[in-house]
Tab-separated table of C-alpha atoms and ligand atoms in Angstrom:
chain	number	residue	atom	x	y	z
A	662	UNK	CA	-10.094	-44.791	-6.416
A	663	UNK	CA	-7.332	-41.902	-6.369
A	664	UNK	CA	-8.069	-39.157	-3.974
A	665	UNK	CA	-9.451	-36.174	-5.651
A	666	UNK	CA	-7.517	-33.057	-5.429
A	667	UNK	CA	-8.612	-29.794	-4.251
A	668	UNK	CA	-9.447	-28.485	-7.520
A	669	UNK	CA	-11.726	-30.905	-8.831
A	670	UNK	CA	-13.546	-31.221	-5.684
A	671	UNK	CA	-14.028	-27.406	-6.305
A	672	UNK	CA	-15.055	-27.627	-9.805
A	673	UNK	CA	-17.212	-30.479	-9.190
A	674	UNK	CA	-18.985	-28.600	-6.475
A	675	UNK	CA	-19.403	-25.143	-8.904
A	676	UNK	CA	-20.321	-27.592	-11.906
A	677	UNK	CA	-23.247	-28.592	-9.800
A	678	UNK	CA	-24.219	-25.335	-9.052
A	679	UNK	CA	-24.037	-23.905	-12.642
A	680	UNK	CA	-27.126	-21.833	-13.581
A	681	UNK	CA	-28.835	-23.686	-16.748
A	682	UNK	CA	-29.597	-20.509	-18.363
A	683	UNK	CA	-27.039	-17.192	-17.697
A	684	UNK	CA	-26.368	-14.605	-19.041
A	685	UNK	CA	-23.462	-14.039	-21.432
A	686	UNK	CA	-21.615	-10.096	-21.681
A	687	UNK	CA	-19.498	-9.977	-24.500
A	688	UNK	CA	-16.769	-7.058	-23.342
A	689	UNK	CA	-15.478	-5.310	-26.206
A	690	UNK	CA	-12.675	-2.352	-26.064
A	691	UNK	CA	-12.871	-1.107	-29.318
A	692	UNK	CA	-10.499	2.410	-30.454
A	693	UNK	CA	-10.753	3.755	-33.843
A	694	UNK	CA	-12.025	0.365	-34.994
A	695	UNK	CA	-14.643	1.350	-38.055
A	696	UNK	CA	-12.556	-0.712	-40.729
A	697	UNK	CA	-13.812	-3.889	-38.558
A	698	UNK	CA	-16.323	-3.675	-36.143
A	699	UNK	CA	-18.731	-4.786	-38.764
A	700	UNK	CA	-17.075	-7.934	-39.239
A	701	UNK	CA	-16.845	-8.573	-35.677
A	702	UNK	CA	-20.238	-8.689	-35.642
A	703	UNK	CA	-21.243	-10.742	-38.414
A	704	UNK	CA	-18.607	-13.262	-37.122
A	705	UNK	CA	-19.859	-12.899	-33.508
A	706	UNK	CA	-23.335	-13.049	-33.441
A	707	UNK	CA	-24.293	-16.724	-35.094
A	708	UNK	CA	-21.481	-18.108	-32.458
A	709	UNK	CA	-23.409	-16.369	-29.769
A	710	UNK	CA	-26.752	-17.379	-31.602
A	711	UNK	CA	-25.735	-21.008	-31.328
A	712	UNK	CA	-24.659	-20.412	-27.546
A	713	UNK	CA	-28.438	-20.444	-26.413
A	714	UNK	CA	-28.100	-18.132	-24.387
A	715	UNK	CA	-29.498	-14.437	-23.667
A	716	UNK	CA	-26.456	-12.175	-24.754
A	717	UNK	CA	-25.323	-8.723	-24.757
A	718	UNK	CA	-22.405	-6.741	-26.157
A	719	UNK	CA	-20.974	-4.186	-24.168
A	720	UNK	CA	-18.348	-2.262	-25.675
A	721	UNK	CA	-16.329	0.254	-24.635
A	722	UNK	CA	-15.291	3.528	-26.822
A	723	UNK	CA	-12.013	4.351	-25.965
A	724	UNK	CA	-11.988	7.784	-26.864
A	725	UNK	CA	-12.340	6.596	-31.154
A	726	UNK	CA	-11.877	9.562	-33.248
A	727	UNK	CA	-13.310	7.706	-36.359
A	728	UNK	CA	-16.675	6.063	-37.199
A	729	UNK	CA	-16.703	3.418	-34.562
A	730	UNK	CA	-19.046	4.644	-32.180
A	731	UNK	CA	-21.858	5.732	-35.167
A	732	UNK	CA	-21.925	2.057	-36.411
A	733	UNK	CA	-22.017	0.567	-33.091
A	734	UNK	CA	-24.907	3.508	-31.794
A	735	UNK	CA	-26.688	2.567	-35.577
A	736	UNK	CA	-26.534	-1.121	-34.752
A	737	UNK	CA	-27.874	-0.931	-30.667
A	738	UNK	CA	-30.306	1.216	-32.287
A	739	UNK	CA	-31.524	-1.491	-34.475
A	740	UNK	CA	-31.910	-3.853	-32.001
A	741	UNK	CA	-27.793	-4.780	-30.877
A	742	UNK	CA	-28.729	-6.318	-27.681
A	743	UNK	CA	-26.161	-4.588	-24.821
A	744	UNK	CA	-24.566	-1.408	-24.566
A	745	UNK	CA	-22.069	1.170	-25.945
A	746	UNK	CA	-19.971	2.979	-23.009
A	747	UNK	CA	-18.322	5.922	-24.155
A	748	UNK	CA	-15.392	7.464	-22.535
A	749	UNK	CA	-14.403	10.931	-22.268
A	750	UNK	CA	-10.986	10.418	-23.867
A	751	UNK	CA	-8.487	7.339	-24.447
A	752	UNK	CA	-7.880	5.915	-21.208
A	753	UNK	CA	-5.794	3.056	-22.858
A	754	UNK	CA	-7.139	-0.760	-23.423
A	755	UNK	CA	-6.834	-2.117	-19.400
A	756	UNK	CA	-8.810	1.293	-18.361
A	757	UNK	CA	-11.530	0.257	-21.017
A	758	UNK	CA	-12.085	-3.554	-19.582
A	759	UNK	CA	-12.948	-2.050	-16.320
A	760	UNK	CA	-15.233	0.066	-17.397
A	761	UNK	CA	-16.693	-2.963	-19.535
A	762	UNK	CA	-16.532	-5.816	-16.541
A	763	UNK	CA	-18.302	-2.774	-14.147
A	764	UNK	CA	-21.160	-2.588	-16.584
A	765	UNK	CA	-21.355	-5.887	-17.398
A	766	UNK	CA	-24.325	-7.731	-16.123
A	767	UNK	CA	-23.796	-11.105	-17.253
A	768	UNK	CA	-23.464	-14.185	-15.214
A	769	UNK	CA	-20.671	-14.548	-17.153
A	770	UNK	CA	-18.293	-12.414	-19.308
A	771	UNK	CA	-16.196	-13.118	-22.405
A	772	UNK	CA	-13.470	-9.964	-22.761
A	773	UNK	CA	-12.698	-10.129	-26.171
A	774	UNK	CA	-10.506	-7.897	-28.837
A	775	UNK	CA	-12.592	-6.492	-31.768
A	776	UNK	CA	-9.910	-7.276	-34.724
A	777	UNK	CA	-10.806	-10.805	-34.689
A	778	UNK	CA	-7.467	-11.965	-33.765
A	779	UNK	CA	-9.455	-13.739	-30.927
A	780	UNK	CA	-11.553	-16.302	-32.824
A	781	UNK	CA	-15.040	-16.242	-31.543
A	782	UNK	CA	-15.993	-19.805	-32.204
A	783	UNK	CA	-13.357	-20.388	-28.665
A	784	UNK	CA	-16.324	-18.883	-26.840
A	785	UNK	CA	-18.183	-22.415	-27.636
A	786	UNK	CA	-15.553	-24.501	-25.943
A	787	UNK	CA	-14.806	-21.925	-23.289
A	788	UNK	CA	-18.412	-22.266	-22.132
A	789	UNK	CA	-17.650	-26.393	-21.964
A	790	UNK	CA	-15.304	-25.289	-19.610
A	791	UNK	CA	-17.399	-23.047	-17.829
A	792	UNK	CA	-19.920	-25.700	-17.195
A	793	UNK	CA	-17.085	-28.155	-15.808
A	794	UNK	CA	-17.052	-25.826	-13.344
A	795	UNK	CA	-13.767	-23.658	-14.141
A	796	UNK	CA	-14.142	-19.649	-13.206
A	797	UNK	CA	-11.797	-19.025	-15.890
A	798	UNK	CA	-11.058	-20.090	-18.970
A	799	UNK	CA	-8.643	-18.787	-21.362
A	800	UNK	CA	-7.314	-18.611	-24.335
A	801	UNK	CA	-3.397	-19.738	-25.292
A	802	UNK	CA	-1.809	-18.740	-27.753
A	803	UNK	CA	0.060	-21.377	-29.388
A	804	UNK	CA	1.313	-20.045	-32.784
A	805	UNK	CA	2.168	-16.200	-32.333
A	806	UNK	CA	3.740	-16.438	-35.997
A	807	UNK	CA	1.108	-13.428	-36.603
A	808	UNK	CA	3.107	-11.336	-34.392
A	809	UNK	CA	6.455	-10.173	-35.534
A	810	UNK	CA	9.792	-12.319	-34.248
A	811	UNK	CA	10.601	-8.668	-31.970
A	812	UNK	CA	7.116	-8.707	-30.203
A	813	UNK	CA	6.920	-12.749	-29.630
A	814	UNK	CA	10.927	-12.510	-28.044
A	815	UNK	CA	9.877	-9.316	-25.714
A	816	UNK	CA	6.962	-10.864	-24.852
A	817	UNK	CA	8.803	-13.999	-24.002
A	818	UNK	CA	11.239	-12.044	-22.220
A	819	UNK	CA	8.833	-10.090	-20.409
A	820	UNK	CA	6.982	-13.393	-19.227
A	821	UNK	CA	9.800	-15.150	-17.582
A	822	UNK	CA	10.839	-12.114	-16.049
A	823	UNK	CA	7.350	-11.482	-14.510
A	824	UNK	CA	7.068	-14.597	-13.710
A	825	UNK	CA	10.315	-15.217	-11.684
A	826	UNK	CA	9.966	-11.644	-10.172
A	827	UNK	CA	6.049	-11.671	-9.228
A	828	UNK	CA	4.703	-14.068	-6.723
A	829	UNK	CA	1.864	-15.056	-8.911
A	830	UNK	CA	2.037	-16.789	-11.493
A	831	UNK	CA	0.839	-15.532	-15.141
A	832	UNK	CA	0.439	-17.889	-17.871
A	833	UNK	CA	2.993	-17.077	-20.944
A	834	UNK	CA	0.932	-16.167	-23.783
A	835	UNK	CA	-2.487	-15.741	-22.812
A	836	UNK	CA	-4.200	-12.463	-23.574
A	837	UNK	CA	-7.469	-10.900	-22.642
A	838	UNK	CA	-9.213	-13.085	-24.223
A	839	UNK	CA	-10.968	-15.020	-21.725
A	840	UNK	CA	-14.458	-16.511	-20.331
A	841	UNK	CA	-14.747	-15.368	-16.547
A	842	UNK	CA	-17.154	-15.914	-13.931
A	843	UNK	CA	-19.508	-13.508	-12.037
A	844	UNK	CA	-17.193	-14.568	-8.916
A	845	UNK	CA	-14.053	-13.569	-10.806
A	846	UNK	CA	-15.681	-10.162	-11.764
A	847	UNK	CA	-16.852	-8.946	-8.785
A	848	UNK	CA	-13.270	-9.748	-7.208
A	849	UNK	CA	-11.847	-7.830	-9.574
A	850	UNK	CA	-13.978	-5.051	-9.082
A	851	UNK	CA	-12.856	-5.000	-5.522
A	852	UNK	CA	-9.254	-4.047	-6.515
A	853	UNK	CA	-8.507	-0.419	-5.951
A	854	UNK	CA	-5.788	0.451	-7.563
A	855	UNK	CA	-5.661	2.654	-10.749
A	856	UNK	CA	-2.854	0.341	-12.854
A	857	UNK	CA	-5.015	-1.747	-13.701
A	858	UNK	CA	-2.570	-4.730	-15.650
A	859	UNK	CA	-5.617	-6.916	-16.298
A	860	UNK	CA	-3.408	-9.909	-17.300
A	861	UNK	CA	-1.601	-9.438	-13.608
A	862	UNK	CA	-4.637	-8.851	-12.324
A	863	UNK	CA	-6.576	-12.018	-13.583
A	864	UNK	CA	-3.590	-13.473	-12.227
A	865	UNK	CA	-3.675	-12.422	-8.926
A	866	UNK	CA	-7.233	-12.578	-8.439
A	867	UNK	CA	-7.202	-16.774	-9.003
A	868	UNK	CA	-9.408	-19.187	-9.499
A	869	UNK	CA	-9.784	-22.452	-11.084
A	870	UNK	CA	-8.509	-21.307	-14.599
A	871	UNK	CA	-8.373	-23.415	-18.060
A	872	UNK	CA	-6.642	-23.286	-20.951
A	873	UNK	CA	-7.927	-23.799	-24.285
A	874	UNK	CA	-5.106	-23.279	-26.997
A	875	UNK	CA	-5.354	-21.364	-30.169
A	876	UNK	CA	-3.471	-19.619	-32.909
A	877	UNK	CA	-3.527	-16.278	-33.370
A	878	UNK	CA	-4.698	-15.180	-36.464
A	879	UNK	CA	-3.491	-11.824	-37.837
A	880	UNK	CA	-5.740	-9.149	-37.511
A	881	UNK	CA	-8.710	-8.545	-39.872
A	882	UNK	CA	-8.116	-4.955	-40.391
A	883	UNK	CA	-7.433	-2.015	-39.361
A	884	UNK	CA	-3.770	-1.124	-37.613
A	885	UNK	CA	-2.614	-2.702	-34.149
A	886	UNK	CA	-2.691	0.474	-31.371
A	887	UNK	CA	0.678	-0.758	-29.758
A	888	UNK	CA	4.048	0.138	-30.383
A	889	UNK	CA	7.290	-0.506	-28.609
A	890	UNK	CA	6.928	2.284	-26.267
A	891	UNK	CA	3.271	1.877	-25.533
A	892	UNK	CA	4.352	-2.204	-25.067
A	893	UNK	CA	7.730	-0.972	-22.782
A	894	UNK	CA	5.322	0.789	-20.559
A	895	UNK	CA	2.690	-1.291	-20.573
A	896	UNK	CA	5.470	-4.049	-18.865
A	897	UNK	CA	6.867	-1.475	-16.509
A	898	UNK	CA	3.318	-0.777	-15.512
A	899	UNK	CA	3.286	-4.698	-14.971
A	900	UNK	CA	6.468	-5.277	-12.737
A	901	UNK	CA	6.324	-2.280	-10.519
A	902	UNK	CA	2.304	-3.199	-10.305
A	903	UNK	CA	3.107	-6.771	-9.277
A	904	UNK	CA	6.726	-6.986	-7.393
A	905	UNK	CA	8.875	-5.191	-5.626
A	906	UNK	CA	12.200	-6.352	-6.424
A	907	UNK	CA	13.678	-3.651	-8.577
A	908	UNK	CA	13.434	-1.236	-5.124
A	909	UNK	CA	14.463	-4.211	-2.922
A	910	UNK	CA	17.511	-5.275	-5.316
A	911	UNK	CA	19.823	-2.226	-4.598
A	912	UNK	CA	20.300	-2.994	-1.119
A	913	UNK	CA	21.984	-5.831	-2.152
A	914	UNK	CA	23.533	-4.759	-4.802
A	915	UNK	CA	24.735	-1.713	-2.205
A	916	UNK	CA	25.895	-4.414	0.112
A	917	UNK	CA	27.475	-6.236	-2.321
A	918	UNK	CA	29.657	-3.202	-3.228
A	919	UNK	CA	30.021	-1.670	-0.243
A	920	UNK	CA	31.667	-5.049	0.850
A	921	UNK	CA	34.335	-4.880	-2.282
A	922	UNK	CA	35.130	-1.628	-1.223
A	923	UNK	CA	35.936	-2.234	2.197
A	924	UNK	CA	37.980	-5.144	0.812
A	925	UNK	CA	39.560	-2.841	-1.641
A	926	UNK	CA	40.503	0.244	0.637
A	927	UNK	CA	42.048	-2.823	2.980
A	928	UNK	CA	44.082	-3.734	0.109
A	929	UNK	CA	44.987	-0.140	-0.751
A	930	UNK	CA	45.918	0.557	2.460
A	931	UNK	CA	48.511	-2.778	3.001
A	932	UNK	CA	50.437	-1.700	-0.065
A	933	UNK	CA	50.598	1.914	1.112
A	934	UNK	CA	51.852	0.336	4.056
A	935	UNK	CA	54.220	-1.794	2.388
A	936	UNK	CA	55.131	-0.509	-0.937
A	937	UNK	CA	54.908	3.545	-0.003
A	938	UNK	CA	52.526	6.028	-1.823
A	939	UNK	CA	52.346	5.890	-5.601
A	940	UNK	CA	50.027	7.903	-7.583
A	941	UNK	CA	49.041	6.555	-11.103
A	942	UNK	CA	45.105	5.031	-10.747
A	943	UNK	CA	43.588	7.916	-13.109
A	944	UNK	CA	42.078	5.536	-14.929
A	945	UNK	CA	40.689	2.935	-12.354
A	946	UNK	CA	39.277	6.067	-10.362
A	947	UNK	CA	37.055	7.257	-13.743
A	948	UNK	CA	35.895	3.793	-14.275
A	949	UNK	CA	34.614	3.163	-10.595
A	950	UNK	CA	33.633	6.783	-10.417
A	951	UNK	CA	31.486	6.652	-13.817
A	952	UNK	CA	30.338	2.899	-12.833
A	953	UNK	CA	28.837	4.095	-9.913
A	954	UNK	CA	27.317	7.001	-11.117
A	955	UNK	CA	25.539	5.138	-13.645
A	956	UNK	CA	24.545	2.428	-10.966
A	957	UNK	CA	23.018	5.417	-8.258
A	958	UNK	CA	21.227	7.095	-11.232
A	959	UNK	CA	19.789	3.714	-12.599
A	960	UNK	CA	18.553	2.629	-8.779
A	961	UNK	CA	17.227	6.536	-8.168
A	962	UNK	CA	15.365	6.273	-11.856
A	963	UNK	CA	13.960	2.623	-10.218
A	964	UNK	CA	12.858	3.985	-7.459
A	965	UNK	CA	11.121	6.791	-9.322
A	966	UNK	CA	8.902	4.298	-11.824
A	967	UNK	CA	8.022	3.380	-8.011
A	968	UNK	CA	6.861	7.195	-6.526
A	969	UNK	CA	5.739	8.013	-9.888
A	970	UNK	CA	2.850	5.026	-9.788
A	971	UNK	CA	2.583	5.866	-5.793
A	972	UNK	CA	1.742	9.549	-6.763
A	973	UNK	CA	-1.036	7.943	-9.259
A	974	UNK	CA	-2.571	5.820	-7.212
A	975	UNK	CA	-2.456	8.619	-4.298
A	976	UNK	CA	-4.288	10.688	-6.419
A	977	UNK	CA	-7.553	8.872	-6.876
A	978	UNK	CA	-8.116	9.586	-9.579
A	979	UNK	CA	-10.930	7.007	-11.304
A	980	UNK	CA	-9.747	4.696	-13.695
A	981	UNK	CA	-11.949	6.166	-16.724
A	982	UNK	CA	-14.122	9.025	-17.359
A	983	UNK	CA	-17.424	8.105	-18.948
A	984	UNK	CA	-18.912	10.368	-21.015
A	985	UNK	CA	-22.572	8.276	-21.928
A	986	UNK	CA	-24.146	5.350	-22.094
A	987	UNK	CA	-25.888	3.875	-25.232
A	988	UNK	CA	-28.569	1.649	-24.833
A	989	UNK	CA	-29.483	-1.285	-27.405
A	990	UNK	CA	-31.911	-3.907	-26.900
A	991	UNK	CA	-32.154	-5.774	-23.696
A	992	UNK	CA	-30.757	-9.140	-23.631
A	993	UNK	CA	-32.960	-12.099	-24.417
A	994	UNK	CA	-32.391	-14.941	-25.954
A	995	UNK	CA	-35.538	-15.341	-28.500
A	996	UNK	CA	-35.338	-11.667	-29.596
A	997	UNK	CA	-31.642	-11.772	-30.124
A	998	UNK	CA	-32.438	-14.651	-32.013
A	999	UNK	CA	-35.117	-13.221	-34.247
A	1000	UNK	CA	-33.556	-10.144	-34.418
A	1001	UNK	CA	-29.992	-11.853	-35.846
A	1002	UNK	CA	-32.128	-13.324	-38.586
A	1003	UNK	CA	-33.897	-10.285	-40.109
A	1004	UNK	CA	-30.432	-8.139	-40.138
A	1005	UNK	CA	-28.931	-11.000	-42.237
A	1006	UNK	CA	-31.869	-10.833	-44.808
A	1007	UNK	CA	-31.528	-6.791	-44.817
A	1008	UNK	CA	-27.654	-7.444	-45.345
B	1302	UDP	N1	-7.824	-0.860	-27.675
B	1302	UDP	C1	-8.446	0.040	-26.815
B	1302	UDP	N2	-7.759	1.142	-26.391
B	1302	UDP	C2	-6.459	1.373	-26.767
B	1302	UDP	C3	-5.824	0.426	-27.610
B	1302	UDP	C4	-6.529	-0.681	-28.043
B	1302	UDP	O1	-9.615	-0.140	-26.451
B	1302	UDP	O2	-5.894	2.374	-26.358
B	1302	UDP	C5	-8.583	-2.062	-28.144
B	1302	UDP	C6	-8.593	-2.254	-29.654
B	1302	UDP	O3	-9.658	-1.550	-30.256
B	1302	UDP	C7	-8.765	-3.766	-29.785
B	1302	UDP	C8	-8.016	-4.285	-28.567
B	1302	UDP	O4	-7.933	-3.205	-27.641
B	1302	UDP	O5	-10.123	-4.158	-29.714
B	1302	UDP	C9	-6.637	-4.804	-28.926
B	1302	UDP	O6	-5.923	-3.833	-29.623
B	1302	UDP	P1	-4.821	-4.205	-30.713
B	1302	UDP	O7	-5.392	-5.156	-31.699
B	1302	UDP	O8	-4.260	-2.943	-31.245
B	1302	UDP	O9	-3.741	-4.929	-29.803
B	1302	UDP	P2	-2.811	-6.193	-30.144
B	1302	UDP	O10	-3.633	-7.204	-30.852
B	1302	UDP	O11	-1.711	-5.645	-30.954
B	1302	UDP	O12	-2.373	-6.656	-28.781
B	1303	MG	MG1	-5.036	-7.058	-32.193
């Protein structure tokens, strides 16, 4: 027999020790979602109907200025197992998942978008993989064609460079969506720090983690809430959160200079020494004078995405502001059940 490796002795040993029954928390960031929170529903509740298991929602109101939070309120209300967080303002998607994982109280969660571009019927197989014993399970997407060919190459870009910079390593194309473990969540609620890049994050927390490939349907409806500077940000926040190369790089890059100079001022000074003084160089002088201009203000502007994140996290501040807490039903499996099947004969 081939000797088992460490990971399956691992998931063997947490497959064993599985609870039969847990409970599931479905995380939800929703933000100015009212053209398709109902459908999320109606498309998530049979899947989580045919988990078997007790279930809540939680979502998270990320500071919606539209209808979102009255549909959501109507439907806890009317017997929504979970809860709706609200929070005092947009905090911005990442914020939103930690308030959602914190108030969470499932055994296990599944973070999911609320545009349907995650398909809920994954949450079936990512449980398989749940009970094999994986912490994590997540979803890849294969076929981005519902992104547009800018996004998938800057994502692509932005992957490989993370991923050569950071010491962890981040899968290309997963997103959010994911099935974690109680273990995984209460690691992550031991991070501190207030840029909270969950995909880094995830990343860095570890894990046995599995992948269950998908494609990426286009969203249901409604408007996407990123654009390119949200998304240019959003990777910034990324790299300085995870490496710190871009400081560390100028001293090379100094070194590496400083080295041509000295090479270069020998030089100069031989053919002064040999050929007399001459004086033409105007333009040679601009060029290294407006190179390295651009190269000090480019390292100082580095080194100020750096401060600027220090001054951030020195501040304290919490991640999110809530502003209340709306209760729906409590989680059980039979009166989830029942409940499911009277809203669809109303509908
Ligand atoms: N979202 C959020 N706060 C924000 C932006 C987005 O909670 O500031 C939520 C949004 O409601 C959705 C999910 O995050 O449930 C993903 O948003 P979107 O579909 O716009 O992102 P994309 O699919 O383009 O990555
Ligand atoms: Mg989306």
């Amino acid at each position: 027999m081939q000797p088992k490796s460490a990971t399956e002795i691992y998931v063997n040993r947490r497959q064993a020790t599985r609870p039969q029954s847990p409970l599931l928390s479905l995380v939800v960031p929703v933000f100015n979602e009212e053209d398709v929170i109902t459908h999320f529903l109606e498309a998530t509740r049979p899947v989580l109907n045919q988990t078997g298991l007790a279930y809540e929602y939680v979502f998270i109101d990320d500071g919606s200025r539209d209808r979102t939070a009255e549909i959501l309120s109507q439907e806890l209300a009317g017997g929504l197992p979970g809860r709706l967080l609200g929070l005092s303002r947009n905090f911005g998607k990442e914020a939103a998942l930690s308030a959602g994982l914190e108030a969470a109280k499932g055994d296990i969660a599944v973070i999911i978008d609320a545009d349907l571009q995650d398909p809920p019927e994954l949450i079936l197989q990512m449980l398989d993989g749940w009970r094999a014993g994986y912490d994590v399970v997540y979803g890849l997407r294969v076929d981005r064609s519902s992104d547009t060919l800018m996004k998938r190459s800057t994502a692509g870009m932005f992957y490989r460079l993370f991923n050569r910079l950071a010491n962890i390593d981040m899968p290309a194309n997963a997103g959010d969506f994911r099935l974690i473990d109680r273990v995984v969540i209460d690691a992550l609620m031991k991070l501190p720090e207030r840029n909270r890049f969950m995909k880094g994050l995830f990343a860095w927390v570890g894990f046995q983690t599995m992948a269950i490939p998908y494609e990426r349907p286009p969203r249901k409806a409604g408007a996407g809430k990123f654009n390119y500077w949200k998304l240019w940000n959003f990777a910034l926040d990324g790299l300085t959160g995870f490496t710190t190369l871009p400081l560390r790089v100028w001293f090379y890059g100094g070194a590496l200079v400083s080295v041509g100079a000295f090479a270069y001022a020998l030089y100069l000074t031989l053919r002064v020494l040999i050929g007399g003084i001459d004086v033409p160089g105007y333009a040679s002088l601009m060029v290294a004078l407006l190179f390295f201009s651009g190269v000090q203000l480019l390292s100082i502007g580095m080194i100020g995405e750096y401060i600027a994140r220090l001054f951030n996290e020195a501040k304290q501040r919490p991640v999110y502001v809530l502003q209340d807490v709306i209760e729906g039903a409590p989680a059980n499996v039979d009166a989830a059940n029942g409940q499911a099947d009277e809203q669809a004969d109303v509908r």
